[in-house]
Amino acid sequence: MTVNRRLLPQSTAAVLCVLAVVIASIVLIPAQRAFAAGTTYYVSTNGSDSNAGTTSSAPWRSLTKVNSTTFQPGDIIRFEAGDSWTGQLWPKGSGVDGSPISIDSYGTGAKPKIAGQGTVGDAVRLNNQQYWEIRNLDVSNAVPTGTTDGSKLGDFRGIGVHGDNGQTLHHFVIDSVDVHDVTGEVKWVGGSTANNKPGISFAQGWDRSKDTGGIAFLTSVQDITAPGAPTVLDGITVENSTIKNTSFSGIVTKQYAGDAPGAVYTGWGKRATATDPAYTPYTNVTFRGNYITQANTPYGCNGIYLTGVRGGLIEGNVIDRVGVSGVETNMADNVTVQHNEIMGTHLSSGGADQNGLDPDIGTTNQVFQYNYLHDNGDGILLCACNSAVKFGSVILRYNVVTGSSRWTLHLSQSAGTTADIYNNTFYNTAAAAMVDGGVTSPGKATLTNNLFGSTKDATFRLESSIIYTNNGYSDTLSSLPETTPKKGNPLFVNAAVTGPYGDENGPRLDTAANFALQAGSPFVDAGVTVVNNGGLDFAGATVPLGSAPEIGAFERGAPNIAFTDTFDSLPTGTLTNGTNGWRVISTNNDISVVETPSATDKSVRLTRTVDGGGTDGTNLARLFSTPLQGLVTIDAQVMRNDTQAGWFGLPYVYNSSGVQAVSVAFARGQIHAYQGTTDTVLGTYTNGKWYRITLTVDTVNQRFDLDIDGERILTDATFRTSMPGIAKIAWYSNGGERGSVHVDDVRIARGPAYGQ
């Protein structure tokens, strides 16, 4: 499923399956969860540590004061925007479930800066603490002077979350932070120490390697000779953040294993078998909507290094010019990597790899789908290449991989591993190999319905355990791995596309739609059925649309149902039924276009003061004569600005029988949503504040996600009732409910909500 990190104005692209549409930007205030109240503390460089710190007019001054305080559940620590501090921020205490401790900013200006300057291991640190949320900080940890040969690199992180107390520590949210310029050392698990250089060392083993960078979640033990019980981190979220020029990695997770010299081996972070009882991974880890780049450091390596995790989601990130691997999973289980754009991955710091994606050693139940990988050294590497670890399973589907310079797909699987690779589009202009491999007696890999396009002849790895079935090949490829191959000109929309590409505003997955098929392509309806195929193509269309699936990542001819309305061009006053395709019902009440927030940024106001309109009530709706199917994103900005507390659906989504299937409501100061048939209170709203409500509805799998101002609130929630297709979307209130709401910047589109 999907998330919407940031949406910026852009016109709809004139190619099949491109789903970007215009949406206006306004300042939004995040919906705050209904947490128990604590004390708010203020910190400013103009303050004094002798102040109480509980008002912005009498703030504290120093990190020392903050670090010496044990905070209580519900407390908030706010740093003044535009200010900066040098050293380490390490506040003490823990929150509780439903009442975390928060760090945030106040005032106007740049995010407050915490600069470690290489004097501390972590510029921002938590250790054996839980229920913390960190937002809106600028964090760095670079040694300010030294040589450029790596000698100034050290054991440094921007934000470090640690634990060694043998407990399960819960709830870590890092949101909207900027972490940059961390001069972390590079330590590799294997290799030869003969290759050591200043700041770079090899043969360090699991525990002593790959634990520096931008944001790190690391557990250890207090005594390596008597490790005791494992410490587990549960409920990790990093979202809406930028991580730039941070070596070793952008974001890393690593559970302790006990493999350093003199240590008692625990195996908590590693496993010898898929069911190894010693394996004790972190749980419920999400990295979403981040921008990660190592473009300006020669020591930057993995964008995201996810290890020792069970239950992970990596989605909607842009990973730009990092070293070694864009996303690597290792010793991890039940991980989904989707809707990411990864580009420019290159060799760095003595590493051998340069791939966009790598499900690596000891990874089971991995699903890598809907990713756009372009201009990397290698497209996808399957590196379950440790002959002592004879297990591993991954599904690669509906990815678009273009512009790889060395290998498009590299299979380095050991015996005992399995990979199901289907309905991907691989387009090559430079690599000598479309499919390559580097392990004798490799694990089983089954390739089905993949489309291999190339401007030059390129090779395919032939191995008895690599099974090619019903793939498509462009005319330029000669030595094909199938005896009766499907071959021809793919007729891509525009294979020469050179952008636009993702940036800090989010991925540009719409650009990948240039690799959809035009009419007349020999690969339309040419695929075979794959059981449990996820049901949706790269752009969110139902698979299949025709008599059979397409070969490649896209279903040709999927309807472009993109729609947007900002209301800005409409005259103020009563909104007439049928305007811009809206169905408007306002019997005895009022639905009008108003100059809110401004004369140039209008919205529609629904006001209900008396009964009228029957079941529909006071109702602003879009109706679809052909119900929308597949993955559909519904996005709008809403605001209540009244003194009444009536129930308003904002929005409700209906099936073709007129039954509500997805329901979000603002009522009585609370934000509600139905999960199945259960009404759930998600948090509170404030009158006069705008909220962006984003629903990502999957009619194939009968699930939806809900984001409020880009923050994921519900994931894979169930429908209230079956909805094979969306027939109506309505913002409304009826019956005895009273009040007023504003609706603005409505966007409805097939496909994921990432990008502009």
Coordinates of N, CA, C and O in Angstrom, one line a residue, residues 47 51 63 76 88 209 225 227 233 239 263 328 347 375 401 434 439 510 515 583 592 622 641 644 652 664 670 727 749:
G47 N 17.6 31.6 26.5 CA 17.0 31.3 27.8 C 18.0 31.2 28.9 O 19.2 31.6 28.8
N51 N 15.6 29.2 34.7 CA 14.1 29.4 34.4 C 13.4 28.1 34.7 O 14.0 27.0 34.7
L63 N 21.7 22.2 26.6 CA 21.5 20.7 26.5 C 21.8 20.1 27.8 O 21.2 19.0 28.2
I76 N 6.6 17.2 26.6 CA 7.1 17.6 25.3 C 8.3 18.6 25.6 O 8.2 19.5 26.4
Q88 N 25.7 16.8 22.7 CA 24.8 15.7 22.6 C 23.4 16.0 23.3 O 23.4 16.5 24.4
S209 N 30.3 -4.3 13.0 CA 30.2 -3.7 11.7 C 28.9 -2.9 11.4 O 27.9 -3.1 12.1
T225 N 30.5 -11.5 28.0 CA 30.8 -12.9 28.5 C 29.6 -13.5 29.2 O 29.6 -14.7 29.5
P227 N 25.8 -12.6 28.5 CA 24.9 -11.7 27.8 C 23.5 -11.5 28.4 O 22.8 -10.5 28.1
L233 N 13.8 -4.1 20.2 CA 13.1 -2.8 19.9 C 11.8 -3.1 19.1 O 11.9 -3.9 18.1
E239 N 10.1 8.5 9.3 CA 9.3 9.0 8.1 C 9.5 10.4 7.9 O 9.9 11.2 8.8
A263 N 33.3 -12.8 23.1 CA 31.9 -12.8 23.4 C 31.2 -14.2 23.4 O 31.7 -15.1 22.7
E328 N 19.1 -2.8 1.5 CA 19.6 -4.2 1.8 C 18.9 -4.8 3.0 O 18.9 -4.1 4.1
L347 N 29.7 1.9 -6.4 CA 30.8 1.4 -5.5 C 31.3 2.4 -4.5 O 31.4 3.6 -4.9
D375 N 19.4 3.8 -13.3 CA 20.8 4.3 -13.3 C 21.6 3.9 -12.1 O 22.4 4.7 -11.6
V401 N 13.1 -1.6 -13.7 CA 14.5 -1.5 -13.5 C 15.1 -1.1 -14.9 O 15.1 -1.8 -15.9
M434 N 21.8 -9.2 -18.9 CA 20.5 -9.0 -18.4 C 20.3 -9.8 -17.1 O 19.8 -9.2 -16.1
V439 N 27.2 -17.8 -8.0 CA 27.4 -18.9 -7.0 C 27.1 -20.2 -7.7 O 26.2 -20.4 -8.5
D510 N 5.6 8.1 -11.4 CA 4.9 8.3 -12.7 C 5.9 8.3 -13.9 O 5.5 7.9 -15.0
F515 N 7.4 3.1 -19.3 CA 7.7 1.7 -19.7 C 6.5 0.9 -19.7 O 6.6 -0.4 -19.7
R583 N -21.7 15.9 -7.7 CA -23.1 15.8 -7.4 C -23.3 16.6 -6.0 O -22.6 16.2 -5.1
S592 N -21.5 25.8 -0.5 CA -21.0 27.0 -1.3 C -19.5 27.0 -1.4 O -18.8 26.5 -0.6
R622 N -18.6 12.5 -5.6 CA -18.2 12.1 -7.0 C -18.8 10.7 -7.2 O -18.6 9.8 -6.3
N641 N -14.7 24.3 11.2 CA -14.6 25.6 11.8 C -15.9 26.1 12.3 O -16.5 27.0 11.8
Q644 N -20.4 23.5 16.6 CA -21.2 22.4 16.8 C -20.4 21.1 16.6 O -19.2 21.2 16.1
Y652 N -16.6 9.4 3.1 CA -17.1 8.0 3.1 C -17.0 7.5 1.6 O -17.2 8.2 0.7
V664 N -14.4 7.7 7.1 CA -13.6 8.5 8.0 C -14.5 9.7 8.4 O -15.2 10.2 7.5
Q670 N -13.4 14.6 17.7 CA -12.5 13.4 17.4 C -12.5 13.0 16.0 O -13.5 13.3 15.2
A727 N -17.9 3.2 -6.2 CA -18.9 3.8 -7.0 C -19.2 5.2 -6.6 O -19.7 6.0 -7.4
A749 N -7.1 9.4 -7.8 CA -6.3 8.8 -8.8 C -6.1 7.4 -8.6 O -5.9 6.9 -7.5

